[in-house]
PDB file of C-alpha atoms in Angstrom:
ATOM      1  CA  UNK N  29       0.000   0.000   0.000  1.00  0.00           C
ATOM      2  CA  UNK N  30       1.289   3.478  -1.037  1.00  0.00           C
ATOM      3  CA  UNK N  31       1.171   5.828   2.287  1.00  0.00           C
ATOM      4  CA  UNK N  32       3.510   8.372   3.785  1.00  0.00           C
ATOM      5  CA  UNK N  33       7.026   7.648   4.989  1.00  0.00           C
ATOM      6  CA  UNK N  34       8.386   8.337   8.514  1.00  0.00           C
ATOM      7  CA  UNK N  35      11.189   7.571  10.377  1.00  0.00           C
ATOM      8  CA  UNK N  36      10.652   4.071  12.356  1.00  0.00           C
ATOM      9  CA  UNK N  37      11.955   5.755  15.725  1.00  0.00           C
ATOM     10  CA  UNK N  38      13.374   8.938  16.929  1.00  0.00           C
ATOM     11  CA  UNK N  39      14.932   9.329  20.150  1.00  0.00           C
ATOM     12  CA  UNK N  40      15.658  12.400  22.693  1.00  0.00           C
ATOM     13  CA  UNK N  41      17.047  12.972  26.186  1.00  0.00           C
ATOM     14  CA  UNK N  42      14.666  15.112  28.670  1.00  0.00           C
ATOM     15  CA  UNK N  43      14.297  18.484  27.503  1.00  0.00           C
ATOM     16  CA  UNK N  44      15.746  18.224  24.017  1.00  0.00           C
ATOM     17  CA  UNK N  45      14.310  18.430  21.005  1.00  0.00           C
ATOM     18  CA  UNK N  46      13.445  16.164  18.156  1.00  0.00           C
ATOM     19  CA  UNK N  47      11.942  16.387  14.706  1.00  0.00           C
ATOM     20  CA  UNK N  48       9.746  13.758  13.072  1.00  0.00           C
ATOM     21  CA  UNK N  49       9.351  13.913   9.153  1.00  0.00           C
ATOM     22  CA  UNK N  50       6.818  12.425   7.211  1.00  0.00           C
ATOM     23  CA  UNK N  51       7.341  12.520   3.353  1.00  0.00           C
ATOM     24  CA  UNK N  52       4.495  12.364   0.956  1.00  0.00           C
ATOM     25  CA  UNK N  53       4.323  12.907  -2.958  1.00  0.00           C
ATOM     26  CA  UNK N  54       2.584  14.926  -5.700  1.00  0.00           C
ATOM     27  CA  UNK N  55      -0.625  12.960  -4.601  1.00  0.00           C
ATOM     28  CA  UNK N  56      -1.266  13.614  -1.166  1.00  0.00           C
ATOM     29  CA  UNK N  57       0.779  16.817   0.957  1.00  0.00           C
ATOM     30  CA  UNK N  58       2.609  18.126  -2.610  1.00  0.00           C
ATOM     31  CA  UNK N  59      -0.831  18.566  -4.426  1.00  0.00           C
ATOM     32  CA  UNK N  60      -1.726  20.779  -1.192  1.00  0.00           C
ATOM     33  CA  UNK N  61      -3.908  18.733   0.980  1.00  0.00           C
ATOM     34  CA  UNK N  62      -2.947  19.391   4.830  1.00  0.00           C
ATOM     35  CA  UNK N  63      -1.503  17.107   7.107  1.00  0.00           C
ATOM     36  CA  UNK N  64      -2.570  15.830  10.913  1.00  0.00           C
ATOM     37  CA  UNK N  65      -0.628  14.313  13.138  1.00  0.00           C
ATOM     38  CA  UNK N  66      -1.546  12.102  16.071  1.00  0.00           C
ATOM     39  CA  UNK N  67       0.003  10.748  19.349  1.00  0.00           C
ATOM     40  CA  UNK N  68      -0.708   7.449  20.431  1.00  0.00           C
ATOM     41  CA  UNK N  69       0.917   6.782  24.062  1.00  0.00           C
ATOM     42  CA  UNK N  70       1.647   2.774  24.960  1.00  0.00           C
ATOM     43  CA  UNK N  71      -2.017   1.007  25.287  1.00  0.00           C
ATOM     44  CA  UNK N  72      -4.246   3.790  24.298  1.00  0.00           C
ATOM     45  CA  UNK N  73      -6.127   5.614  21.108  1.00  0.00           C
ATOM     46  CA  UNK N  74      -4.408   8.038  18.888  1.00  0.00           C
ATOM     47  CA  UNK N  75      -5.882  11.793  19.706  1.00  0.00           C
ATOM     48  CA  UNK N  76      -5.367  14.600  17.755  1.00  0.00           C
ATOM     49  CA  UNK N  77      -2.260  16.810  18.044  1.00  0.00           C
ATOM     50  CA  UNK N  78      -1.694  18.853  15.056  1.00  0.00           C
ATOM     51  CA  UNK N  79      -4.428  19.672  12.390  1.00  0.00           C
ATOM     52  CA  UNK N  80      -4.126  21.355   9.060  1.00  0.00           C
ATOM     53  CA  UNK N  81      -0.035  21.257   9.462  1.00  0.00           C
ATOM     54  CA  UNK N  82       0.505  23.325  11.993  1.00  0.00           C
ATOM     55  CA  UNK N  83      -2.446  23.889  13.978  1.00  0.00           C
ATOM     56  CA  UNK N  84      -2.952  22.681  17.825  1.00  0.00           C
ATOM     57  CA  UNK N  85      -6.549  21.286  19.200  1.00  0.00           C
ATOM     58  CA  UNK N  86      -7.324  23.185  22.375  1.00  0.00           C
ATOM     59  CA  UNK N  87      -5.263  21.589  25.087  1.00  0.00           C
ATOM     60  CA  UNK N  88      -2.019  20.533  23.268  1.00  0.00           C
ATOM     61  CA  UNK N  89       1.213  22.450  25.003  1.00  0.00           C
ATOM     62  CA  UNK N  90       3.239  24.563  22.809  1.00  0.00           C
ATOM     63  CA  UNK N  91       6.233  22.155  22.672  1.00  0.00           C
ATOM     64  CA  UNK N  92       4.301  20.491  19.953  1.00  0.00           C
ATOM     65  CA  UNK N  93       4.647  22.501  16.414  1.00  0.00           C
ATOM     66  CA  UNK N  94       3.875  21.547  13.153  1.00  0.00           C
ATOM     67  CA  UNK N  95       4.764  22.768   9.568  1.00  0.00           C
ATOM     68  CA  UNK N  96       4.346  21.425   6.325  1.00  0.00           C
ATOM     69  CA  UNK N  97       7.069  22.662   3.243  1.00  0.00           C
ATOM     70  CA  UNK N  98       6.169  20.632  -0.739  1.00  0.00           C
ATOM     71  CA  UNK N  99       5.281  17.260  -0.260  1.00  0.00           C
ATOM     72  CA  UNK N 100       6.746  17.093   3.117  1.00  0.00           C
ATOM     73  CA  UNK N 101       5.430  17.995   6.430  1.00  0.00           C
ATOM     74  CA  UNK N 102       7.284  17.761  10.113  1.00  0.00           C
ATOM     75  CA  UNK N 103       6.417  17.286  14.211  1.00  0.00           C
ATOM     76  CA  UNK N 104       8.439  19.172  16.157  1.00  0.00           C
ATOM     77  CA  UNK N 105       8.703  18.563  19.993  1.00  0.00           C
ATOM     78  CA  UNK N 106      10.906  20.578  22.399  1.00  0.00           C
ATOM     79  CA  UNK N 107      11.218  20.095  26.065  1.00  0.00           C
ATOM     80  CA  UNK N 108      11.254  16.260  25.956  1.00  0.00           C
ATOM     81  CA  UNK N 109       9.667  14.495  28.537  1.00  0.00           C
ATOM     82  CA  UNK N 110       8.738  10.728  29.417  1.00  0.00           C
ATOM     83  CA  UNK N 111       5.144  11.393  29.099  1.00  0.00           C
ATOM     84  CA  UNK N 112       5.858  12.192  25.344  1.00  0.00           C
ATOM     85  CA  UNK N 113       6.988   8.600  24.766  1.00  0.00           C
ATOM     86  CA  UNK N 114       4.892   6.747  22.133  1.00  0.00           C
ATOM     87  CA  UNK N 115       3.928   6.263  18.865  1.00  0.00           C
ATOM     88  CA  UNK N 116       3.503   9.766  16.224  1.00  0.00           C
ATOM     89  CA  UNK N 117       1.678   9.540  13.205  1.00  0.00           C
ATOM     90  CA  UNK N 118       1.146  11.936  10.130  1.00  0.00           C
ATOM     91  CA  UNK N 119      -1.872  11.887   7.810  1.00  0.00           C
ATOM     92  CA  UNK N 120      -3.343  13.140   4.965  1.00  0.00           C
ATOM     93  CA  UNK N 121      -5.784  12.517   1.988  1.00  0.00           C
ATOM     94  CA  UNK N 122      -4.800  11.131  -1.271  1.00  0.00           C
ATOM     95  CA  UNK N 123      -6.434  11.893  -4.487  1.00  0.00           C
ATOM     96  CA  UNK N 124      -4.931   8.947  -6.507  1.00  0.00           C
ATOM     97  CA  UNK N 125      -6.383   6.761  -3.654  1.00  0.00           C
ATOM     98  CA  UNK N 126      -9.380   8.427  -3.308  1.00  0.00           C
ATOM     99  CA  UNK N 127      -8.906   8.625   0.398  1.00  0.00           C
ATOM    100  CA  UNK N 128      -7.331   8.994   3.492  1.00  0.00           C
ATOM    101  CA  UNK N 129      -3.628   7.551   4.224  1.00  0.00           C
ATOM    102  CA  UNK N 130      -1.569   7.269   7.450  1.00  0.00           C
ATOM    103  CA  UNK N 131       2.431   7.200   7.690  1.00  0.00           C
ATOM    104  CA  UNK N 132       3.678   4.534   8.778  1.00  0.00           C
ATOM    105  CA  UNK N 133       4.256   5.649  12.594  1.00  0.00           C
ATOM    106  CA  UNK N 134       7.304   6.591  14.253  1.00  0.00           C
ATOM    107  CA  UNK N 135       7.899   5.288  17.780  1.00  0.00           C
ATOM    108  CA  UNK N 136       9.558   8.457  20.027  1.00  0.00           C
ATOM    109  CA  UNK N 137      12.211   7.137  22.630  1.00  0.00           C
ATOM    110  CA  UNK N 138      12.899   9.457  25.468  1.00  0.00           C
ATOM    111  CA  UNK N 139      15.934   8.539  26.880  1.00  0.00           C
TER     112      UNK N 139
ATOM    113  CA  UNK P  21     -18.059  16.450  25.268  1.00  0.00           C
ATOM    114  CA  UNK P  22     -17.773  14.560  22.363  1.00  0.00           C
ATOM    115  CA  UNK P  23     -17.263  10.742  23.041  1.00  0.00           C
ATOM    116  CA  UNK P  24     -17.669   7.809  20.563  1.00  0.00           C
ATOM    117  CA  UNK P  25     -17.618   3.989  21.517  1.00  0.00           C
ATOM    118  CA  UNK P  26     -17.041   0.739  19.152  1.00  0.00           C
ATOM    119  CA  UNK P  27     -18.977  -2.115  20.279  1.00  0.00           C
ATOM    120  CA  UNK P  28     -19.214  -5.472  18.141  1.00  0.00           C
ATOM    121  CA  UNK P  29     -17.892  -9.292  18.508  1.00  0.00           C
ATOM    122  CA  UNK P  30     -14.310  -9.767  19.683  1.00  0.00           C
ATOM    123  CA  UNK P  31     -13.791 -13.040  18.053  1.00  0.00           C
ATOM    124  CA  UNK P  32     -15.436 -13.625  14.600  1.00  0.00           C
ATOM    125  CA  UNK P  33     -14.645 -16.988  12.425  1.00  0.00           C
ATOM    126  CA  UNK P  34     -12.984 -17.318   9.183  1.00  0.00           C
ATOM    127  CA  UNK P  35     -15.013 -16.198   5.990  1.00  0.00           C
ATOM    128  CA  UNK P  36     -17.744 -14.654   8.521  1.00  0.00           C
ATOM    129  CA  UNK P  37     -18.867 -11.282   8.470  1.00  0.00           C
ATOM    130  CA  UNK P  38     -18.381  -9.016  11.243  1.00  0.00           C
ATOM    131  CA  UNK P  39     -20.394  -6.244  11.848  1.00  0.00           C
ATOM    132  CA  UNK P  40     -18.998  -2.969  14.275  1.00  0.00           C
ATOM    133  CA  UNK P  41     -21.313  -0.527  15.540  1.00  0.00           C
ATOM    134  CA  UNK P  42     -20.369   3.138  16.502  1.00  0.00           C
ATOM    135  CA  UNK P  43     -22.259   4.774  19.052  1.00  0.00           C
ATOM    136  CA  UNK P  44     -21.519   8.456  19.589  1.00  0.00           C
ATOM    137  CA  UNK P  45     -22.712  11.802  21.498  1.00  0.00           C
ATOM    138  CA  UNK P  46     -21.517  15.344  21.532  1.00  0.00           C
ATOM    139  CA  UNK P  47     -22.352  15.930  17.900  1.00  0.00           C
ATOM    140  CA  UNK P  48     -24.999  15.128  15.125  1.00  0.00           C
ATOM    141  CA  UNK P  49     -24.321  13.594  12.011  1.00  0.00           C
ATOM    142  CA  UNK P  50     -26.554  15.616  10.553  1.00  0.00           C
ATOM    143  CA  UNK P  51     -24.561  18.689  11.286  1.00  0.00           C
ATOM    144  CA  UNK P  52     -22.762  19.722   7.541  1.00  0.00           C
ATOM    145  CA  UNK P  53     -18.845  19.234   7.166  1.00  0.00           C
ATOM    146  CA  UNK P  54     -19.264  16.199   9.675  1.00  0.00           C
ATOM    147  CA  UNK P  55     -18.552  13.115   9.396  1.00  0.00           C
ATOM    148  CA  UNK P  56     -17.513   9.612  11.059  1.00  0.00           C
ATOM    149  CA  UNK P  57     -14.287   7.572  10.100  1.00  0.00           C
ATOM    150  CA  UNK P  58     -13.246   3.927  10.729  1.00  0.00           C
ATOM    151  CA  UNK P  59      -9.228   3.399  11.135  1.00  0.00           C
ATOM    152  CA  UNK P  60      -7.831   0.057  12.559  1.00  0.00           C
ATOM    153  CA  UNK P  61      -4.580  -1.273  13.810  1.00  0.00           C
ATOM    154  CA  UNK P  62      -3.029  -4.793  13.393  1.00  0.00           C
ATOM    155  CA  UNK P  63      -1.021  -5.522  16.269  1.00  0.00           C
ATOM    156  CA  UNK P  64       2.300  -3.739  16.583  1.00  0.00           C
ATOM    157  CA  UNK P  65       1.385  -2.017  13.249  1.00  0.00           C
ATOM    158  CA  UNK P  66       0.460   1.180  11.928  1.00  0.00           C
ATOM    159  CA  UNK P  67      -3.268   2.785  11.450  1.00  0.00           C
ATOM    160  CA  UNK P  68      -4.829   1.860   8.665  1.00  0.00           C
ATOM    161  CA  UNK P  69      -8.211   4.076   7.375  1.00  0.00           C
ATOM    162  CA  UNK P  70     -11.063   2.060   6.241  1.00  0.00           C
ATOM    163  CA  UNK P  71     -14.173   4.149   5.549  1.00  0.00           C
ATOM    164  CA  UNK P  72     -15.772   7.246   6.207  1.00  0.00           C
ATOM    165  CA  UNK P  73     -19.316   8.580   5.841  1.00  0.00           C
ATOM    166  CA  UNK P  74     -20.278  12.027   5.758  1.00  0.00           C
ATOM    167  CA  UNK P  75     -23.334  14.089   6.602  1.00  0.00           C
ATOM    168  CA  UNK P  76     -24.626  14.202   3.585  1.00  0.00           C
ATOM    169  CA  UNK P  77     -24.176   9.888   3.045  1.00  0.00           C
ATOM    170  CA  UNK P  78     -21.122  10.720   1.170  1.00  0.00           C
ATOM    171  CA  UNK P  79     -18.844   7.651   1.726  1.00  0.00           C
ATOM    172  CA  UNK P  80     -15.602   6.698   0.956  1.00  0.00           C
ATOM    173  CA  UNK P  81     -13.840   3.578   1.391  1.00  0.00           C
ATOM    174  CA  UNK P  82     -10.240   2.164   1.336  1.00  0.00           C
ATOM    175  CA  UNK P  83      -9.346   0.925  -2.340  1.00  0.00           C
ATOM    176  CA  UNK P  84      -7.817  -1.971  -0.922  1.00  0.00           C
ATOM    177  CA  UNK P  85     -10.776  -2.801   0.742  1.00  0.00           C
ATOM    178  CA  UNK P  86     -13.498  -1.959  -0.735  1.00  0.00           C
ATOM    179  CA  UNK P  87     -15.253  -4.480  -2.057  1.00  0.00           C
ATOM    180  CA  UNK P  88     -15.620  -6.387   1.518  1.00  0.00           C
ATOM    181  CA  UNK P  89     -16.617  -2.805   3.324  1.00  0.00           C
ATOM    182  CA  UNK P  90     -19.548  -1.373   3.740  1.00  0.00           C
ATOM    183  CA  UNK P  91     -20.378   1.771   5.991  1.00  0.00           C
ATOM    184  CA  UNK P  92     -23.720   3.298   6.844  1.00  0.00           C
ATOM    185  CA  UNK P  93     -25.174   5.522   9.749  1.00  0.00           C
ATOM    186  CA  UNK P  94     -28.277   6.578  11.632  1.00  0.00           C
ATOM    187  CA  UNK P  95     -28.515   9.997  12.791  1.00  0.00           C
ATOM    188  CA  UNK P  96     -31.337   9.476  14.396  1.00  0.00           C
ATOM    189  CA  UNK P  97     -29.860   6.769  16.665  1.00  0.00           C
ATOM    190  CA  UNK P  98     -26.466   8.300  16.623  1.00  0.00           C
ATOM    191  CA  UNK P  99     -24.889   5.169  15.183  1.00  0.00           C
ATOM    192  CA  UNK P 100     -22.273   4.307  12.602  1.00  0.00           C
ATOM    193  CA  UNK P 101     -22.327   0.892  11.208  1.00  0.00           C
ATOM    194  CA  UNK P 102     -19.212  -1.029   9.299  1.00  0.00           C
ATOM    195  CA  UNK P 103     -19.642  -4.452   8.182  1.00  0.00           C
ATOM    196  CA  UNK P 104     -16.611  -6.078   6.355  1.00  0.00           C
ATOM    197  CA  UNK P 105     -17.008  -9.278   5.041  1.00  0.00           C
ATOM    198  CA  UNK P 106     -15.025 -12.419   4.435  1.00  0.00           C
ATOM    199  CA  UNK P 107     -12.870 -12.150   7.685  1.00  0.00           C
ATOM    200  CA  UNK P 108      -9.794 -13.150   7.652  1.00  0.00           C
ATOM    201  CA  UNK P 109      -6.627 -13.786  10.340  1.00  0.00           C
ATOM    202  CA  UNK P 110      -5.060 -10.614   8.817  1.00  0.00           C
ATOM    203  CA  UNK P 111      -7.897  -8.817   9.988  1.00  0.00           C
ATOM    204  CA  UNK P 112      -7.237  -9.374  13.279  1.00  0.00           C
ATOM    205  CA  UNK P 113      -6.701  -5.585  14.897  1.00  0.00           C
ATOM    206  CA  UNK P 114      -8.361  -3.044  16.667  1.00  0.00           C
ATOM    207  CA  UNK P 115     -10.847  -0.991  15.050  1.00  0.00           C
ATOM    208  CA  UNK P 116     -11.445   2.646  16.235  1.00  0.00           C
ATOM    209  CA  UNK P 117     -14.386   4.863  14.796  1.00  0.00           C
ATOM    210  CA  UNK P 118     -13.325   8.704  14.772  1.00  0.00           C
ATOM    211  CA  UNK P 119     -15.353  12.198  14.197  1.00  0.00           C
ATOM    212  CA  UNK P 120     -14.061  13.615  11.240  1.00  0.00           C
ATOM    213  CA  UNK P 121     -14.419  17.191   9.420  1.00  0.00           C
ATOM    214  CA  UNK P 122     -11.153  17.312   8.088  1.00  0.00           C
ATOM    215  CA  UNK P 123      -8.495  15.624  10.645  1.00  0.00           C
ATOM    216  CA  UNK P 124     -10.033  13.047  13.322  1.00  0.00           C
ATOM    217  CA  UNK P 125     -10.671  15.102  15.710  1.00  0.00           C
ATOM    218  CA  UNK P 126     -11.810  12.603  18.844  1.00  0.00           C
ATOM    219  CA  UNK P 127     -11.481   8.711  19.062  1.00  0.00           C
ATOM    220  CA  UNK P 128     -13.368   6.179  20.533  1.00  0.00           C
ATOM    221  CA  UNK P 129     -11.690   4.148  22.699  1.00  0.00           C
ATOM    222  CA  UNK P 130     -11.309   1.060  20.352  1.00  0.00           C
ATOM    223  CA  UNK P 131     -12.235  -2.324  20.148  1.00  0.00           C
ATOM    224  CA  UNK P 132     -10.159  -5.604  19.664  1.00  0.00           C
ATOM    225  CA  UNK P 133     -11.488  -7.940  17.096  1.00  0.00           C
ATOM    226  CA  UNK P 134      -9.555 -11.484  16.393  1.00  0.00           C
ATOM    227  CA  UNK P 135     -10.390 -13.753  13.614  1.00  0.00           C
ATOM    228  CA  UNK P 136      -9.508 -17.164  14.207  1.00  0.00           C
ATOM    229  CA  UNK P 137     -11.665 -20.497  13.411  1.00  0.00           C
TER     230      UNK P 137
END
């Protein structure tokens, strides 16, 4: 299945800062269509953390910034902490597919 | 508060068809731009989206999946239905139902659906 590539894992000590990319194509984030990312922490649902690219659902700290640039888009998360451990994923709609398509997840160590 | 729930069998059979209900309140699927999704995970794997339906009936469905998928709702009851049939062991996952206008906004909690004869 055609989707959007991340990084399998990222790591970060307390308090640093990591970046997690998710690459699409002319399809999906190039041809414009915005990108959402999503936290899922060890046994639970995903929830929303970033919608259209860079924007933050009520409740979401600051350390957590999107931005999307061609057919790429990125997470950034400053301040590390323990609590941020889990799995990140980016998504966006495809019009060759018709429909909606998830990255394939990027599992955030903090160290 | 917005909350949405996935109820259905946990174990289906081979070749059966299983049927997940979505029960929802906070919003109205009647209310434009809306609409419900249905995403599932294969343990230790990534999301995968299956369907969506919209307000307006609109619905879209996975390519992949397609032909075994079939999503409707009831606004009245404040249900989403997906039926997929012709389970298989690689369907084995959870399945979440999400509100959707253009990201998913909330989750439901999930529900954890093995095939196996």
């Amino acid at each position: 299945q055609s989707g959007l590539t991340q990084p399998p894992s990222v790591s970060g000590a307390p308090g640093q800062r990591v970046t997690i990319y998710c690459t699409g194509s002319s399809s999906n984030i190039g041809t414009g269509y915005d990108v959402h990312w999503y936290q899922q922490l060890p046994g639970t649902a995903p929830k929303l953390l970033i919608y259209d690219n860079s924007n933050r659902p009520s409740g979401v700290p600051d350390r957590f910034s999107g931005s999307k640039s061609g057919a790429s888009a990125s997470l950034a998360i400053t301040g590390l902490q323990a609590e941020d451990e889990g799995d990140y994923y980016c998504q966006a709609y495809d019009i060759g597919l018709s429909g909606v398509i998830f990255g394939g997840g990027t599992k955030l160590t903090v160290l | 508060q917005i909350t949405l729930k996935e109820s259905g069998p946990t174990l289906v059979k081979p070749t059966q068809t299983l049927t997940l209900t979505c029960s929802f309140s906070g919003f109205s699927l009647t209310t434009r731009g809306l609409g419900v999704g249905w995403i599932r995970q294969a343990p230790g794997k990534a999301l995968e989206w299956l369907a969506l339906i919209y307000w307006d009936d609109d619905k879209r469905y996975s390519p992949f999946l397609k032909s075994r998928l079939t999503i409707t709702k009831d606004a009245s009851k404040n249900e989403v239905v997906l039926r997929m049939t012709n389970m298989d062991p690689v369907d084995t996952a959870t399945y979440y139902c999400a509100l959707t206008d253009e990201a998913f906004d909330v989750w439901g909690q999930g529900t954890m659906v093995t095939v196996s004869s």
